[in-house]
Amino acid sequence: GGSAFADRGGSPKSAMAPPTIEEPLAVSLVCSMTEADVNGSPPVIYILEELLTFLVRYGLSAGLRKALSADLRYDDFNTTKVKIARVELCGGNSLRVDAAICAEREGAATTEIPLKVRTSLVLEDDGRVIIADNPELITRGLFGSEVLIPFMPLAKSGADLGPDFRLTKLAVLAGTIVAEGIVVVRPPDTMRAAEQIATLENDKAAEAEELAALRALEAEKRRQSAAMLGSR
């Protein structure tokens, strides 16, 4: 008369628990996001903010810095962050971003400067890095006309997707972004390796052997990812 979902001890069978992963598993990924999806996705916004932060720090000429704000020094731009307000998917693999440059100055409140950027997104390093291609600063000219000014070409802004992620396609369409690729799903213990390494490196009392073992585990994780992501 006992439940079919109970073992001899009366506890639920393991079949009711979420499946566990014993070995890394490569999974094909096809993702389509609307403009609303992009603006509501913290991971996507974070990647774009990192791209723009790099461009603002290293891709603005002296003239552009002065045009954005005469009140900020060169060093202010080197320590600034970018906060995105809205992303517009324009098609032709390009997007426009409304954002603000947030410069924290010692002894003063954070200064926010409006920033508008248009850029294309391309893949490099076999799909492991997203690059901001041909980024341009959007400003206003005479009579309110829109003027596009390129960032300095020496500033190449990219976001590394990490060892377990490779995109084979990234297309920005009008109102939609489409991505295809491969992601490696890992057992929970190997996913925490990098975090544990960072913790031990900050702990002076950490055992050298334990740290070495974790580094070996992380290296093996990356080796397996490279092999699996290279396959279809």
Tab-separated table of C-alpha atoms in Angstrom:
chain	number	residue	atom	x	y	z
A	1	GLY	CA	0.000	0.000	0.000
A	2	GLY	CA	3.086	2.263	-0.054
A	3	SER	CA	3.649	4.956	-2.636
A	4	ALA	CA	5.224	3.886	-5.912
A	5	PHE	CA	7.599	6.843	-5.532
A	6	ALA	CA	9.068	5.803	-2.168
A	7	ASP	CA	11.984	3.517	-1.421
A	8	ARG	CA	12.139	1.139	1.558
A	9	GLY	CA	12.943	3.972	3.904
A	10	GLY	CA	9.907	5.965	2.817
A	11	SER	CA	11.917	8.734	1.086
A	12	PRO	CA	11.256	9.845	-2.504
A	13	LYS	CA	13.111	7.884	-5.139
A	14	SER	CA	16.144	9.476	-6.730
A	15	ALA	CA	14.231	9.433	-10.033
A	16	MET	CA	12.277	12.423	-8.729
A	17	ALA	CA	15.455	14.472	-8.212
A	18	PRO	CA	16.968	16.624	-10.978
A	19	PRO	CA	19.352	14.665	-13.218
A	20	THR	CA	23.036	14.923	-12.392
A	21	ILE	CA	25.822	15.350	-14.938
A	22	GLU	CA	28.759	12.986	-14.587
A	23	GLU	CA	30.783	14.255	-17.566
A	24	PRO	CA	30.887	17.527	-19.538
A	25	LEU	CA	28.200	17.675	-22.227
A	26	ALA	CA	28.318	19.786	-25.407
A	27	VAL	CA	24.916	21.239	-26.315
A	28	SER	CA	23.904	23.067	-29.497
A	29	LEU	CA	22.448	26.520	-28.861
A	30	VAL	CA	19.997	28.482	-31.024
A	31	CYS	CA	18.764	31.726	-29.488
A	32	SER	CA	16.575	34.523	-30.843
A	33	MET	CA	16.074	37.650	-28.730
A	34	THR	CA	13.782	40.579	-29.387
A	35	GLU	CA	14.787	44.128	-28.566
A	36	ALA	CA	12.759	43.872	-25.352
A	37	ASP	CA	14.564	40.627	-24.466
A	38	VAL	CA	17.953	42.288	-24.941
A	39	ASN	CA	17.053	45.317	-22.826
A	40	GLY	CA	15.701	43.035	-20.099
A	41	SER	CA	18.697	40.682	-20.020
A	42	PRO	CA	21.350	41.579	-17.380
A	43	PRO	CA	24.018	39.269	-18.953
A	44	VAL	CA	23.609	40.847	-22.410
A	45	ILE	CA	23.597	44.386	-21.011
A	46	TYR	CA	26.708	43.555	-18.967
A	47	ILE	CA	28.593	42.403	-22.085
A	48	LEU	CA	27.622	45.556	-23.987
A	49	GLU	CA	28.563	47.781	-21.040
A	50	GLU	CA	31.992	46.135	-20.897
A	51	LEU	CA	32.486	46.774	-24.632
A	52	LEU	CA	31.493	50.431	-24.315
A	53	THR	CA	33.537	50.983	-21.160
A	54	PHE	CA	36.667	49.854	-23.005
A	55	LEU	CA	35.859	52.138	-25.941
A	56	VAL	CA	35.333	55.156	-23.699
A	57	ARG	CA	38.551	54.530	-21.772
A	58	TYR	CA	40.836	53.895	-24.732
A	59	GLY	CA	39.055	54.857	-27.948
A	60	LEU	CA	38.198	58.521	-27.457
A	61	SER	CA	40.507	61.114	-28.955
A	62	ALA	CA	41.312	64.238	-26.967
A	63	GLY	CA	38.882	66.176	-29.143
A	64	LEU	CA	36.052	63.739	-28.488
A	65	ARG	CA	36.693	63.823	-24.747
A	66	LYS	CA	36.506	67.593	-24.791
A	67	ALA	CA	33.326	67.483	-26.879
A	68	LEU	CA	31.674	65.109	-24.406
A	69	SER	CA	32.634	67.091	-21.323
A	70	ALA	CA	35.008	69.970	-20.767
A	71	ASP	CA	34.832	69.333	-17.011
A	72	LEU	CA	36.503	65.904	-17.003
A	73	ARG	CA	40.245	65.312	-17.113
A	74	TYR	CA	41.973	62.555	-19.102
A	75	ASP	CA	42.335	60.395	-15.973
A	76	ASP	CA	38.590	60.608	-15.327
A	77	PHE	CA	37.909	58.792	-18.589
A	78	ASN	CA	40.434	56.076	-17.731
A	79	THR	CA	38.496	55.109	-14.592
A	80	THR	CA	34.978	55.622	-15.876
A	81	LYS	CA	32.187	53.099	-16.373
A	82	VAL	CA	29.333	53.044	-18.870
A	83	LYS	CA	25.710	52.467	-17.830
A	84	ILE	CA	23.290	51.478	-20.602
A	85	ALA	CA	19.758	52.898	-20.685
A	86	ARG	CA	18.489	51.377	-23.939
A	87	VAL	CA	19.645	49.212	-26.858
A	88	GLU	CA	18.115	49.496	-30.333
A	89	LEU	CA	18.620	46.625	-32.806
A	90	CYS	CA	18.903	48.306	-36.196
A	91	GLY	CA	19.585	45.496	-38.663
A	92	GLY	CA	22.595	45.164	-40.929
A	93	ASN	CA	24.363	43.617	-37.926
A	94	SER	CA	24.428	46.986	-36.168
A	95	LEU	CA	22.896	48.401	-33.022
A	96	ARG	CA	22.558	51.759	-31.311
A	97	VAL	CA	23.012	52.296	-27.606
A	98	ASP	CA	21.764	55.111	-25.381
A	99	ALA	CA	23.961	55.195	-22.297
A	100	ALA	CA	25.728	57.383	-19.780
A	101	ILE	CA	29.396	57.751	-18.932
A	102	CYS	CA	29.667	57.473	-15.142
A	103	ALA	CA	32.843	59.114	-13.881
A	104	GLU	CA	33.554	58.802	-10.161
A	105	ARG	CA	35.727	61.689	-9.004
A	106	GLU	CA	37.486	61.736	-5.658
A	107	GLY	CA	35.631	63.883	-3.163
A	108	ALA	CA	32.736	64.546	-5.530
A	109	ALA	CA	29.506	62.939	-6.646
A	110	THR	CA	29.505	60.665	-9.692
A	111	THR	CA	29.277	62.654	-12.914
A	112	GLU	CA	27.009	61.222	-15.631
A	113	ILE	CA	27.476	62.280	-19.257
A	114	PRO	CA	25.012	61.218	-21.989
A	115	LEU	CA	26.543	58.841	-24.539
A	116	LYS	CA	25.128	57.514	-27.809
A	117	VAL	CA	27.027	54.890	-29.809
A	118	ARG	CA	26.412	52.942	-32.999
A	119	THR	CA	28.413	49.768	-33.619
A	120	SER	CA	28.366	46.423	-35.385
A	121	LEU	CA	29.069	43.132	-33.605
A	122	VAL	CA	31.352	40.474	-35.095
A	123	LEU	CA	32.860	37.215	-33.846
A	124	GLU	CA	36.585	36.535	-33.492
A	125	ASP	CA	38.835	33.857	-31.992
A	126	ASP	CA	36.733	31.040	-33.443
A	127	GLY	CA	33.528	32.457	-31.974
A	128	ARG	CA	34.797	32.863	-28.420
A	129	VAL	CA	35.044	36.673	-28.487
A	130	ILE	CA	32.461	39.313	-29.488
A	131	ILE	CA	34.047	42.428	-30.999
A	132	ALA	CA	32.596	45.930	-31.360
A	133	ASP	CA	33.275	46.570	-35.068
A	134	ASN	CA	33.481	50.103	-36.505
A	135	PRO	CA	32.054	51.820	-33.401
A	136	GLU	CA	30.945	55.421	-33.854
A	137	LEU	CA	30.025	58.161	-31.413
A	138	ILE	CA	26.664	59.764	-32.246
A	139	THR	CA	26.617	63.530	-31.740
A	140	ARG	CA	24.523	66.453	-32.954
A	141	GLY	CA	25.738	68.938	-35.538
A	142	LEU	CA	24.294	72.194	-36.802
A	143	PHE	CA	20.498	72.407	-36.755
A	144	GLY	CA	20.309	69.157	-34.777
A	145	SER	CA	21.577	66.924	-37.568
A	146	GLU	CA	23.134	63.612	-36.523
A	147	VAL	CA	26.908	63.294	-36.857
A	148	LEU	CA	28.794	59.981	-36.559
A	149	ILE	CA	32.404	60.169	-35.353
A	150	PRO	CA	34.555	56.986	-35.366
A	151	PHE	CA	36.374	55.879	-32.242
A	152	MET	CA	40.150	55.631	-32.552
A	153	PRO	CA	41.026	52.472	-34.571
A	154	LEU	CA	43.677	51.362	-32.059
A	155	ALA	CA	40.953	50.621	-29.514
A	156	LYS	CA	39.688	47.090	-30.215
A	157	SER	CA	36.939	46.305	-27.750
A	158	GLY	CA	36.025	42.650	-27.209
A	159	ALA	CA	34.088	40.513	-24.722
A	160	ASP	CA	35.485	37.032	-23.988
A	161	LEU	CA	32.707	34.442	-23.688
A	162	GLY	CA	34.902	32.055	-21.696
A	163	PRO	CA	36.175	28.528	-22.349
A	164	ASP	CA	32.772	26.816	-22.375
A	165	PHE	CA	31.031	28.941	-24.987
A	166	ARG	CA	31.537	29.281	-28.755
A	167	LEU	CA	29.231	31.095	-31.170
A	168	THR	CA	29.060	30.076	-34.813
A	169	LYS	CA	26.601	32.826	-35.785
A	170	LEU	CA	25.690	36.258	-34.440
A	171	ALA	CA	23.281	38.345	-36.513
A	172	VAL	CA	21.694	41.659	-35.534
A	173	LEU	CA	18.451	42.182	-37.457
A	174	ALA	CA	15.881	44.959	-37.142
A	175	GLY	CA	14.365	44.360	-33.713
A	176	THR	CA	15.937	40.914	-33.264
A	177	ILE	CA	19.314	39.349	-32.529
A	178	VAL	CA	20.011	35.716	-33.462
A	179	ALA	CA	22.841	33.602	-32.046
A	180	GLU	CA	23.871	30.013	-32.720
A	181	GLY	CA	26.683	28.034	-31.170
A	182	ILE	CA	27.807	25.385	-28.725
A	183	VAL	CA	27.909	25.513	-24.936
A	184	VAL	CA	29.519	22.973	-22.606
A	185	VAL	CA	27.385	21.989	-19.604
A	186	ARG	CA	29.545	20.809	-16.720
A	187	PRO	CA	29.202	18.917	-13.450
A	188	PRO	CA	28.728	21.419	-10.585
A	189	ASP	CA	32.075	20.598	-8.968
A	190	THR	CA	34.119	21.578	-12.034
A	191	MET	CA	32.067	24.755	-12.552
A	192	ARG	CA	33.221	26.022	-9.152
A	193	ALA	CA	36.923	25.402	-9.776
A	194	ALA	CA	37.800	28.933	-10.903
A	195	GLU	CA	35.944	30.484	-7.948
A	196	GLN	CA	37.732	28.201	-5.486
A	197	ILE	CA	41.107	29.043	-7.032
A	198	ALA	CA	40.482	32.775	-6.587
A	199	THR	CA	39.468	32.237	-2.953
A	200	LEU	CA	42.564	30.190	-2.147
A	201	GLU	CA	44.904	32.633	-3.875
A	202	ASN	CA	43.669	35.326	-1.476
A	203	ASP	CA	44.152	33.035	1.535
A	204	LYS	CA	47.766	33.099	2.756
A	205	ALA	CA	47.183	29.964	4.821
A	206	ALA	CA	45.938	27.960	1.832
A	207	GLU	CA	47.674	24.668	1.175
A	208	ALA	CA	49.874	24.783	-1.922
A	209	GLU	CA	48.909	21.220	-2.850
A	210	GLU	CA	45.182	22.024	-2.743
A	211	LEU	CA	45.676	25.094	-4.916
A	212	ALA	CA	47.784	23.122	-7.393
A	213	ALA	CA	45.100	20.436	-7.622
A	214	LEU	CA	42.406	23.004	-8.357
A	215	ARG	CA	44.559	24.661	-10.999
A	216	ALA	CA	45.060	21.276	-12.632
A	217	LEU	CA	41.289	20.717	-12.586
A	218	GLU	CA	40.653	24.096	-14.187
A	219	ALA	CA	43.303	23.435	-16.859
A	220	GLU	CA	41.690	20.097	-17.660
A	221	LYS	CA	38.300	21.818	-17.853
A	222	ARG	CA	39.627	24.224	-20.456
A	223	ARG	CA	41.287	21.417	-22.417
A	224	GLN	CA	38.048	19.431	-22.516
A	225	SER	CA	36.081	22.510	-23.528
A	226	ALA	CA	38.447	23.251	-26.399
A	227	ALA	CA	38.068	19.680	-27.650
A	228	MET	CA	34.275	19.608	-27.300
A	229	LEU	CA	33.665	23.055	-28.744
A	230	GLY	CA	35.754	22.154	-31.749
A	231	SER	CA	33.312	19.370	-32.576
A	232	ARG	CA	29.856	19.677	-34.083
